[in-house]
Amino acid sequence: MGRNRSPSLIADRAASLAKWLFLLFFLIITLFPLIWLVISSFKTNLEFQTKPFSIPELWQFANYINAVSISGLHLLFLHTIVVSFASTALNILAASMAAFVISREPFRGHETVFNIVVAGILVPVIALMVPYFRLISGLGLYDTLFGLIITYAAVSIPVSVFLIHGFMRSIPRELEEAAVIDGCSLAQRFTRVIFPLSRLGLVTAGTFVFLFSWNEFIYALLLTSSVKARTLQLGIRFFKSQFITDYTSMYAAIVLSIIPTIFVYILFHDKIIKGMTSGAVKG
Amino acid sequence: MSASRTNWKGIMLFLLPVALLYCAFFLYPLVFVFVTGCTSWNGIRAMSFTGLSNYIKLFGNGTFRLSLRNNFIWAFALAFIQVPLATITAMVLARKPRGWRFLRTVYFLPNVISQVAIAMMWMALYNAEYGILNHFLSAIGLESWTHNWLGEIGTALPAVIAQQVLYIGYFMIIILAGILSIPDSLYEAAEMDGAGVLRQELYVTLPMIRGLLVTSMTLAVAYGLRHFEATYLMTNGGPANSTSVLGLLLYKKMGALDYGQANAIGSVLVLTGGLLIIFIRRIFGRVESASETVQ
């Protein structure tokens, strides 16, 4: 890549320094608050308030035990895991079925169907609070995990249809032809050929839906009222009143709530990046 | 597969789940919001049609105008501060300095963490008594610069916006991918013509990624209008409504069972979003055709 040559050495040095300072600034902005949060979660409350920059004198693992016992964190975790996995599964199943016929069975009007569904990406779903509340209440799903599952699955339909469609369209025809000659029906072609071949695309879309569902807050706030359907994100909001002055245990609870998403990110970051990129290039 | 016989029954069956979910969660709600935005309704009594009176009432309401203004400030900050910072970062990383893959991964990290966790984290950083920002300013002798960041009218809105704008990872990823797909030969040709790094970025990179920048700015505007979580958690619109945004106002009107007004706000959100997106595309579309005529 012959992109990095500059005529003057001094100007080169200065530019290089400016470049690294710039990159360092965003590295600090990104990582420092997180590291500070983790370190604070191991301090005593007194230490946290008087010595905000220090490393804890004694690492307080008790904060983490407090976090679980005070907030019932294990239940919040369980709810969030159920909601995230179920909404992802429902979303991917529905979206891949639609994406399959739109991309591989080009019926008349398939482009219109695709455009209408994908246009949903631009709808500010936050504006639809009242209808969602009415709909979920009307279905008798208010304050239930299933109400959240169906909402999250539905709201993520446009983006996952978009991602899966793009992926399925790139599968070579030849791979399907043998199945057609063998007399496979539409459903068999989907379950035996295209669905397994799309695994990579499905994982990319699934990661998006999973992270969205895990982190979603507004509709959890709107569609639930009690602990029986409370998710982690909603729980964190209530931590403040539960912990009152025990800040550091609260930070322990927050750290625990973000560990799974960071774990998913480390596992799938190349797929996330690929998915975002394919989404943006089409725009 | 055969063009002559389309398997409509099968196709319909495969489209059914998405069709149901899409109609229930997109089409019907959009119609519902626009229709009920023209009614007086509390969710219990029958609704009565009131035409545009909800909108007239809203635009006469100071909090609504402030919220709308704040949404525009959000959109502006994301589109004209966050996107340019992300673009510069992407340009630097595209030249593959040591550790660029690591930096790319880390810069994006905040985008996978929930808004709630991030908001709680920054509330602690901004806290007037034990917050690290004030401690830091005092430590370097700038005690006069300390503030009750989220509690003062002058600093609350910039503070809430800053903790989002400085997380550039999302747009950086999009733009970086665009820059990396530009053929090297264009840069080599520019270098042969004597163009330095800066000129290469200005005359090769920028024109090549214009489409991506429009996409990024469109998304930024959309996010600016949708913004809710950080404000709800960090200030709940205060002090004195100075940080309020439309989403929050909608939520509050809904809580007060004023569904007519709530949905009128929803309609404003949908319409403003649509109009701004068209507006951005038009401006940049014109720039594009103008540059084509120059060439």
Coordinates of C-alpha atoms in Angstrom, one line a residue, chain B residues 31-276:
Chain B
V31 CA -52.0 4.5 10.4
F32 CA -53.2 4.4 14.0
V33 CA -50.7 7.2 15.1
F34 CA -51.7 9.5 12.3
V35 CA -55.5 9.0 12.8
T36 CA -55.6 9.2 16.5
G37 CA -53.2 12.2 16.4
C38 CA -56.3 14.1 15.2
T39 CA -58.5 13.1 18.1
S40 CA -59.0 13.9 21.7
W41 CA -58.7 10.5 23.5
N42 CA -57.6 9.1 26.8
G43 CA -57.7 5.4 25.9
I44 CA -60.9 4.8 27.9
R45 CA -63.6 7.1 26.6
A46 CA -64.5 7.0 23.0
M47 CA -62.2 9.2 20.9
S48 CA -63.6 12.4 19.4
F49 CA -62.2 13.8 16.1
T50 CA -60.6 17.2 16.7
G51 CA -58.8 17.8 13.4
L52 CA -55.5 19.6 13.7
S53 CA -56.2 21.0 17.2
N54 CA -53.6 18.7 18.8
Y55 CA -50.9 20.1 16.5
I56 CA -52.0 23.7 17.1
K57 CA -51.9 23.0 20.9
L58 CA -48.5 21.4 20.6
F59 CA -46.8 24.1 18.7
G60 CA -48.2 26.7 21.2
N61 CA -46.6 24.6 24.0
G62 CA -43.1 25.8 25.1
T63 CA -41.9 22.3 26.2
F64 CA -42.9 20.9 22.8
R65 CA -41.0 23.6 20.9
L66 CA -38.0 23.1 23.2
S67 CA -38.1 19.3 22.7
L68 CA -38.3 19.7 18.9
R69 CA -35.4 22.2 19.0
N70 CA -33.4 19.7 21.2
N71 CA -34.1 16.9 18.7
F72 CA -32.7 19.1 16.0
I73 CA -29.6 19.9 18.1
W74 CA -29.2 16.1 18.6
A75 CA -29.5 15.4 14.9
F76 CA -27.1 18.3 14.1
A77 CA -24.5 17.2 16.6
L78 CA -24.6 13.6 15.4
A79 CA -24.6 14.5 11.7
F80 CA -22.1 17.4 11.8
I81 CA -19.8 16.5 14.7
Q82 CA -20.0 12.7 15.2
V83 CA -20.0 11.8 11.5
P84 CA -17.0 14.1 10.6
L85 CA -15.0 12.8 13.6
A86 CA -15.8 9.3 12.6
T87 CA -14.8 10.1 9.0
I88 CA -11.4 11.5 10.1
T89 CA -10.8 8.4 12.3
A90 CA -11.7 6.1 9.5
M91 CA -9.3 7.9 7.1
V92 CA -6.5 7.5 9.6
L93 CA -7.3 3.9 10.3
A94 CA -7.6 3.2 6.5
R95 CA -3.9 3.9 6.2
K96 CA -3.4 0.9 8.5
P97 CA -1.3 2.3 11.3
R98 CA 0.0 -0.2 13.8
G99 CA -2.9 -1.7 15.7
W100 CA -5.6 -0.4 13.4
R101 CA -7.7 -3.6 13.7
F102 CA -7.5 -3.5 17.5
L103 CA -8.6 0.2 17.5
R104 CA -11.4 -0.5 15.1
T105 CA -12.7 -3.3 17.4
V106 CA -12.4 -1.2 20.5
Y107 CA -13.9 2.0 19.1
F108 CA -17.0 0.1 18.2
L109 CA -17.3 -1.6 21.6
P110 CA -19.6 1.0 23.2
N111 CA -22.2 0.3 20.5
V112 CA -22.8 -3.2 21.8
I113 CA -23.3 -2.0 25.4
S114 CA -26.8 -1.0 26.5
Q115 CA -27.7 2.7 26.5
V116 CA -28.8 2.2 30.1
A117 CA -25.5 0.9 31.3
I118 CA -23.7 3.7 29.4
A119 CA -26.1 6.3 30.8
M120 CA -25.6 5.1 34.4
M121 CA -21.8 5.1 33.9
W122 CA -21.7 8.7 32.6
M123 CA -24.1 9.9 35.4
A124 CA -21.4 8.7 37.8
L125 CA -18.7 10.5 35.7
Y126 CA -20.7 13.7 35.6
N127 CA -21.8 13.6 39.3
A128 CA -21.1 17.0 41.0
E129 CA -19.7 15.6 44.2
Y130 CA -17.9 12.3 43.5
G131 CA -17.8 12.4 39.7
I132 CA -14.5 11.9 38.2
L133 CA -14.8 14.8 35.7
N134 CA -14.9 17.4 38.5
H135 CA -12.2 15.6 40.4
F136 CA -10.0 15.7 37.3
L137 CA -10.6 19.4 36.7
S138 CA -9.8 20.2 40.3
A139 CA -6.7 18.1 40.2
I140 CA -5.3 20.0 37.2
G141 CA -6.1 23.4 38.8
L142 CA -9.3 24.1 36.8
E143 CA -11.6 24.2 39.9
S144 CA -13.5 27.1 38.4
W145 CA -14.5 24.8 35.5
T146 CA -16.3 22.3 37.7
H147 CA -20.0 22.1 37.3
N148 CA -23.1 20.1 38.4
W149 CA -23.0 18.9 34.8
L150 CA -26.4 17.3 34.5
G151 CA -28.1 19.7 37.0
E152 CA -27.3 23.1 35.4
I153 CA -29.4 24.5 32.5
G154 CA -26.2 25.6 30.7
T155 CA -24.4 22.3 30.8
A156 CA -27.1 19.6 30.9
L157 CA -27.9 19.3 27.2
P158 CA -24.2 19.5 26.0
A159 CA -23.3 16.9 28.7
V160 CA -26.0 14.4 27.6
I161 CA -25.1 14.9 23.9
A162 CA -21.4 14.7 24.4
Q163 CA -21.4 11.2 25.9
Q164 CA -23.1 10.0 22.7
V165 CA -21.3 12.1 20.1
L166 CA -17.8 11.0 21.2
Y167 CA -18.7 7.3 20.7
I168 CA -17.8 7.4 17.0
G169 CA -17.5 3.7 16.4
Y170 CA -20.7 3.1 14.6
F171 CA -20.1 5.5 11.7
M172 CA -16.4 4.8 11.8
I173 CA -17.0 1.2 10.9
I174 CA -19.3 2.0 8.0
I175 CA -17.0 4.7 6.5
L176 CA -13.8 2.7 7.1
A177 CA -15.3 -0.2 5.0
G178 CA -16.1 2.2 2.3
I179 CA -12.6 3.7 2.2
L180 CA -10.9 0.3 2.3
S181 CA -12.9 -0.7 -0.9
I182 CA -11.4 2.3 -2.9
P183 CA -8.9 0.9 -5.4
D184 CA -5.2 1.6 -4.4
S185 CA -4.5 2.6 -8.0
L186 CA -6.4 5.9 -7.4
Y187 CA -4.1 6.8 -4.5
E188 CA -1.0 5.8 -6.5
A189 CA -2.1 8.0 -9.4
A190 CA -2.7 10.9 -7.0
E191 CA 0.7 10.4 -5.5
M192 CA 2.4 10.4 -8.9
D193 CA 0.7 13.7 -9.5
G194 CA 2.4 15.0 -6.4
A195 CA -0.6 15.0 -4.0
G196 CA 0.3 14.7 -0.3
V197 CA -1.7 12.7 2.2
L198 CA -4.1 15.6 2.9
R199 CA -4.8 16.2 -0.8
Q200 CA -5.3 12.5 -1.4
E201 CA -7.9 12.4 1.4
L202 CA -9.6 15.5 0.1
Y203 CA -9.6 14.7 -3.6
V204 CA -9.7 10.9 -3.7
T205 CA -11.2 9.6 -0.5
L206 CA -14.0 12.2 0.1
P207 CA -15.5 12.1 -3.4
M208 CA -15.4 8.3 -3.4
I209 CA -17.3 7.9 -0.1
R210 CA -19.8 10.6 -0.6
G211 CA -22.7 8.1 -0.9
L212 CA -21.6 6.6 2.5
L213 CA -21.4 10.0 4.1
V214 CA -25.0 10.7 3.0
T215 CA -26.1 7.3 4.4
S216 CA -24.3 8.0 7.6
M217 CA -25.8 11.5 8.0
T218 CA -29.2 10.2 7.2
L219 CA -28.9 7.6 9.9
A220 CA -27.5 10.2 12.3
V221 CA -30.5 12.4 11.7
A222 CA -32.8 9.4 12.3
Y223 CA -31.0 8.6 15.6
G224 CA -31.1 12.3 16.7
L225 CA -34.9 12.3 16.3
R226 CA -35.4 9.0 18.0
H227 CA -33.2 9.8 21.0
F228 CA -34.8 8.8 24.3
E229 CA -32.8 6.6 26.7
A230 CA -29.9 8.7 27.8
T231 CA -32.2 11.8 28.4
Y232 CA -34.8 9.7 30.2
L233 CA -32.3 8.2 32.5
M234 CA -29.8 11.0 33.0
T235 CA -32.0 14.1 33.4
N236 CA -35.6 13.0 32.6
G237 CA -35.8 16.2 30.5
G238 CA -34.6 18.6 33.3
P239 CA -33.5 21.0 34.6
A240 CA -36.5 23.1 33.6
N241 CA -37.2 21.0 30.5
S242 CA -33.9 22.1 29.0
T243 CA -32.9 18.6 27.8
S244 CA -36.4 17.4 26.9
V245 CA -36.8 15.6 23.6
L246 CA -39.9 14.5 21.6
G247 CA -39.7 10.8 22.5
L248 CA -39.6 11.7 26.2
L249 CA -42.5 14.2 25.8
L250 CA -44.5 11.5 24.0
Y251 CA -43.8 9.1 26.9
K252 CA -44.9 11.6 29.4
K253 CA -48.1 12.5 27.5
M254 CA -48.9 8.8 27.3
G255 CA -48.3 8.4 31.0
A256 CA -50.8 11.3 31.5
L257 CA -53.3 9.3 29.3
D258 CA -53.3 12.1 26.8
Y259 CA -53.2 9.7 23.9
G260 CA -54.3 12.2 21.3
Q261 CA -51.4 14.5 22.0
A262 CA -49.0 11.6 22.4
N263 CA -49.8 10.3 19.0
A264 CA -49.7 13.8 17.5
I265 CA -46.1 14.0 18.7
G266 CA -45.6 10.5 17.2
S267 CA -46.8 11.8 13.9
V268 CA -44.5 14.8 14.1
L269 CA -41.6 12.4 14.7
V270 CA -42.4 10.2 11.7
L271 CA -43.0 13.2 9.4
T272 CA -40.0 15.2 10.5
G273 CA -37.8 12.1 10.1
G274 CA -39.1 11.5 6.6
L275 CA -38.8 15.1 5.5
L276 CA -35.3 15.6 6.9

